[in-house]
Amino acid sequence: MGHPFPIREIARQAGLSEATVDRVLNGRGGVRESTAREVQQAIADLDRQRTQVRLVGRTFMIDIVMQTPERFSTAVRAALEAELPSLHPAVVRSRFHFRETGPVAELTRTLDRIARRGSQGVILKAPDVPEVTAAVGRLAEAGIPVVTLVTDLPATARLAYVGIDNRAAGATAAYLMGQWLGDRPGNVLTSLSSGFFRNEEEREMGFRSAMRTRHPDRTLVEIAEGHGLDATQYDLVRAALERDPDIRAVYSIGGGNNATLRAFEDLGRECAVFVAHDLDHDNTRLLREHRLSAVLHHDLRQDMREACHTVMRAHGALRPAGPTLPSAIQVVTPYNLPPQATNRGAA
């Protein structure tokens, strides 16, 4: 396993002891396969961040913990690593803990492990449930600031929330939906990945309120718990379409848009208007192909920069600032894709 990094750096990145890393690197055995993968991932993370590793400056080790589909965690990782040079002279090193779904207990174990071994900060996207609230409290007691990303946990000891105003985003989606559907008949399918994420709940509330005010006769049909994953989303959408022959449009709050469109196609149904969230690689491709009407997007690089600055302020490395303002909501169509999205291709 060739690499240019000292064992001490790899151990810190992986959150393991130097002895464990040494055993993995030298193939001495007695190490679980999952631990070996953690070492390999630490080396890969260090390699991507190597432009900062040798710089002189105060170092902040930040843990990014997210329950989200892979397409979004990939976008967050890329946004953070693209922002690392802008944080000079500080050096920000990051450890990533991503999962698409799973028991809450696994997520809280990850947070408790971070609390025990130490960290300069945690950037967190997690469901709003009591177990997570308690785990965030334990991080705060350990002196580790927590910044919530995209979805808030307002009842916790988190330091700040970084992301859009989700109610305003839902109302924006309703405005676009009403404008584009016009007087055409049809019901609207609203799709959440899970009812336990506050951002999705707030988007749905904003959407439903605006639709009720502006288009009270339009029926909304809700599905949830597809977790934004194509495998589960397809069955939920197909079942909804079979139950309701009048569904003609979609507001996708939680993702799984490839599967949603495939369900429409397999049943020979038209999706007249489709509004989604986030310019991940799937949605970028679907927009280019004119299969989505619009994507509500926000600048993830700006969000990650603000999250890192918040952690640095908590440690006195930056001057105090006012309350964090919501990120700007961008309405992206096939005709105004940002250059980086246009050049990204289907990757």
PDB file of C-alpha atoms in Angstrom, residues 39-147:
ATOM      1  CA  VAL A  39      -6.981   2.962   6.832  1.00  0.00           C
ATOM      2  CA  GLN A  40      -7.271   2.783   3.057  1.00  0.00           C
ATOM      3  CA  GLN A  41      -9.939   5.496   3.095  1.00  0.00           C
ATOM      4  CA  ALA A  42      -7.765   7.693   5.336  1.00  0.00           C
ATOM      5  CA  ILE A  43      -4.886   7.445   2.854  1.00  0.00           C
ATOM      6  CA  ALA A  44      -7.236   8.298  -0.023  1.00  0.00           C
ATOM      7  CA  ASP A  45      -8.601  11.312   1.893  1.00  0.00           C
ATOM      8  CA  LEU A  46      -5.087  12.509   2.713  1.00  0.00           C
ATOM      9  CA  ASP A  47      -4.091  12.157  -0.914  1.00  0.00           C
ATOM     10  CA  ARG A  48      -6.975  14.364  -2.053  1.00  0.00           C
ATOM     11  CA  GLN A  49      -6.180  16.903   0.665  1.00  0.00           C
ATOM     12  CA  ARG A  50      -2.392  16.742   0.284  1.00  0.00           C
ATOM     13  CA  THR A  51      -2.170  20.335  -1.017  1.00  0.00           C
ATOM     14  CA  GLN A  52      -2.881  21.375   2.590  1.00  0.00           C
ATOM     15  CA  VAL A  53      -1.183  18.709   4.640  1.00  0.00           C
ATOM     16  CA  ARG A  54       2.306  20.301   4.527  1.00  0.00           C
ATOM     17  CA  LEU A  55       1.171  23.909   4.915  1.00  0.00           C
ATOM     18  CA  VAL A  56       2.100  25.887   8.000  1.00  0.00           C
ATOM     19  CA  GLY A  57      -0.930  27.143   9.924  1.00  0.00           C
ATOM     20  CA  ARG A  58      -3.404  26.200  12.578  1.00  0.00           C
ATOM     21  CA  THR A  59      -4.914  22.805  11.812  1.00  0.00           C
ATOM     22  CA  PHE A  60      -8.578  21.956  12.318  1.00  0.00           C
ATOM     23  CA  MET A  61      -9.705  18.339  12.089  1.00  0.00           C
ATOM     24  CA  ILE A  62     -13.398  18.351  11.178  1.00  0.00           C
ATOM     25  CA  ASP A  63     -15.686  15.318  10.944  1.00  0.00           C
ATOM     26  CA  ILE A  64     -18.456  15.343   8.323  1.00  0.00           C
ATOM     27  CA  VAL A  65     -21.265  12.965   9.335  1.00  0.00           C
ATOM     28  CA  MET A  66     -24.135  12.501   6.898  1.00  0.00           C
ATOM     29  CA  GLN A  67     -27.054  10.175   6.294  1.00  0.00           C
ATOM     30  CA  THR A  68     -27.850  10.842   2.664  1.00  0.00           C
ATOM     31  CA  PRO A  69     -27.786   9.182  -0.767  1.00  0.00           C
ATOM     32  CA  GLU A  70     -24.318   8.728  -2.241  1.00  0.00           C
ATOM     33  CA  ARG A  71     -24.932  11.262  -4.998  1.00  0.00           C
ATOM     34  CA  PHE A  72     -25.350  14.054  -2.410  1.00  0.00           C
ATOM     35  CA  SER A  73     -22.509  13.004  -0.106  1.00  0.00           C
ATOM     36  CA  THR A  74     -20.234  12.956  -3.167  1.00  0.00           C
ATOM     37  CA  ALA A  75     -21.294  16.519  -3.990  1.00  0.00           C
ATOM     38  CA  VAL A  76     -20.640  17.648  -0.395  1.00  0.00           C
ATOM     39  CA  ARG A  77     -17.194  16.022  -0.326  1.00  0.00           C
ATOM     40  CA  ALA A  78     -16.265  17.691  -3.625  1.00  0.00           C
ATOM     41  CA  ALA A  79     -17.565  21.078  -2.422  1.00  0.00           C
ATOM     42  CA  LEU A  80     -15.567  20.929   0.808  1.00  0.00           C
ATOM     43  CA  GLU A  81     -12.354  19.811  -0.831  1.00  0.00           C
ATOM     44  CA  ALA A  82     -12.700  22.521  -3.474  1.00  0.00           C
ATOM     45  CA  GLU A  83     -12.942  25.116  -0.686  1.00  0.00           C
ATOM     46  CA  LEU A  84      -9.903  23.949   1.304  1.00  0.00           C
ATOM     47  CA  PRO A  85      -7.428  26.321  -0.408  1.00  0.00           C
ATOM     48  CA  SER A  86      -9.676  29.312   0.357  1.00  0.00           C
ATOM     49  CA  LEU A  87      -9.353  28.637   4.091  1.00  0.00           C
ATOM     50  CA  HIS A  88      -5.619  29.437   4.226  1.00  0.00           C
ATOM     51  CA  PRO A  89      -3.647  30.116   6.351  1.00  0.00           C
ATOM     52  CA  ALA A  90      -5.706  27.698   8.433  1.00  0.00           C
ATOM     53  CA  VAL A  91      -5.393  24.047   7.477  1.00  0.00           C
ATOM     54  CA  VAL A  92      -8.664  22.107   7.517  1.00  0.00           C
ATOM     55  CA  ARG A  93      -8.430  18.337   7.471  1.00  0.00           C
ATOM     56  CA  SER A  94     -11.628  16.332   7.125  1.00  0.00           C
ATOM     57  CA  ARG A  95     -12.817  12.855   8.018  1.00  0.00           C
ATOM     58  CA  PHE A  96     -15.945  11.587   6.271  1.00  0.00           C
ATOM     59  CA  HIS A  97     -18.612   9.348   7.804  1.00  0.00           C
ATOM     60  CA  PHE A  98     -21.261   8.752   5.142  1.00  0.00           C
ATOM     61  CA  ARG A  99     -24.140   6.287   5.021  1.00  0.00           C
ATOM     62  CA  GLU A 100     -27.243   6.133   2.847  1.00  0.00           C
ATOM     63  CA  THR A 101     -29.565   4.620   5.429  1.00  0.00           C
ATOM     64  CA  GLY A 102     -29.523   2.404   8.505  1.00  0.00           C
ATOM     65  CA  PRO A 103     -30.474   2.255  12.182  1.00  0.00           C
ATOM     66  CA  VAL A 104     -30.204   5.449  14.208  1.00  0.00           C
ATOM     67  CA  ALA A 105     -28.074   3.548  16.720  1.00  0.00           C
ATOM     68  CA  GLU A 106     -25.271   3.232  14.151  1.00  0.00           C
ATOM     69  CA  LEU A 107     -25.341   6.971  13.541  1.00  0.00           C
ATOM     70  CA  THR A 108     -25.222   7.801  17.254  1.00  0.00           C
ATOM     71  CA  ARG A 109     -22.332   5.349  17.735  1.00  0.00           C
ATOM     72  CA  THR A 110     -20.393   7.291  15.114  1.00  0.00           C
ATOM     73  CA  LEU A 111     -21.086  10.579  16.914  1.00  0.00           C
ATOM     74  CA  ASP A 112     -20.137   9.087  20.286  1.00  0.00           C
ATOM     75  CA  ARG A 113     -16.907   7.698  18.833  1.00  0.00           C
ATOM     76  CA  ILE A 114     -16.027  11.195  17.612  1.00  0.00           C
ATOM     77  CA  ALA A 115     -16.809  12.612  21.065  1.00  0.00           C
ATOM     78  CA  ARG A 116     -14.428  10.110  22.678  1.00  0.00           C
ATOM     79  CA  ARG A 117     -11.477  10.511  20.329  1.00  0.00           C
ATOM     80  CA  GLY A 118     -11.846  14.267  19.823  1.00  0.00           C
ATOM     81  CA  SER A 119     -12.448  16.633  16.926  1.00  0.00           C
ATOM     82  CA  GLN A 120     -12.375  20.368  16.290  1.00  0.00           C
ATOM     83  CA  GLY A 121     -15.902  20.238  14.898  1.00  0.00           C
ATOM     84  CA  VAL A 122     -18.679  18.148  13.368  1.00  0.00           C
ATOM     85  CA  ILE A 123     -20.700  19.051  10.272  1.00  0.00           C
ATOM     86  CA  LEU A 124     -23.865  16.988  10.538  1.00  0.00           C
ATOM     87  CA  LYS A 125     -26.776  15.953   8.320  1.00  0.00           C
ATOM     88  CA  ALA A 126     -28.984  13.642  10.353  1.00  0.00           C
ATOM     89  CA  PRO A 127     -32.629  12.831  11.106  1.00  0.00           C
ATOM     90  CA  ASP A 128     -34.336  14.879  13.800  1.00  0.00           C
ATOM     91  CA  VAL A 129     -34.907  12.171  16.411  1.00  0.00           C
ATOM     92  CA  PRO A 130     -34.300  12.092  20.195  1.00  0.00           C
ATOM     93  CA  GLU A 131     -31.295   9.767  19.942  1.00  0.00           C
ATOM     94  CA  VAL A 132     -29.456  12.188  17.662  1.00  0.00           C
ATOM     95  CA  THR A 133     -30.422  15.124  19.880  1.00  0.00           C
ATOM     96  CA  ALA A 134     -28.826  13.354  22.850  1.00  0.00           C
ATOM     97  CA  ALA A 135     -25.673  12.479  20.876  1.00  0.00           C
ATOM     98  CA  VAL A 136     -25.236  16.114  19.784  1.00  0.00           C
ATOM     99  CA  GLY A 137     -25.525  17.074  23.450  1.00  0.00           C
ATOM    100  CA  ARG A 138     -22.696  14.692  24.313  1.00  0.00           C
ATOM    101  CA  LEU A 139     -20.534  16.249  21.588  1.00  0.00           C
ATOM    102  CA  ALA A 140     -21.233  19.700  23.030  1.00  0.00           C
ATOM    103  CA  GLU A 141     -20.307  18.464  26.523  1.00  0.00           C
ATOM    104  CA  ALA A 142     -17.017  17.232  25.057  1.00  0.00           C
ATOM    105  CA  GLY A 143     -16.345  20.746  23.733  1.00  0.00           C
ATOM    106  CA  ILE A 144     -16.913  19.810  20.076  1.00  0.00           C
ATOM    107  CA  PRO A 145     -18.978  22.372  18.119  1.00  0.00           C
ATOM    108  CA  VAL A 146     -21.659  20.938  15.808  1.00  0.00           C
ATOM    109  CA  VAL A 147     -22.917  22.672  12.657  1.00  0.00           C
TER     110      VAL A 147
END
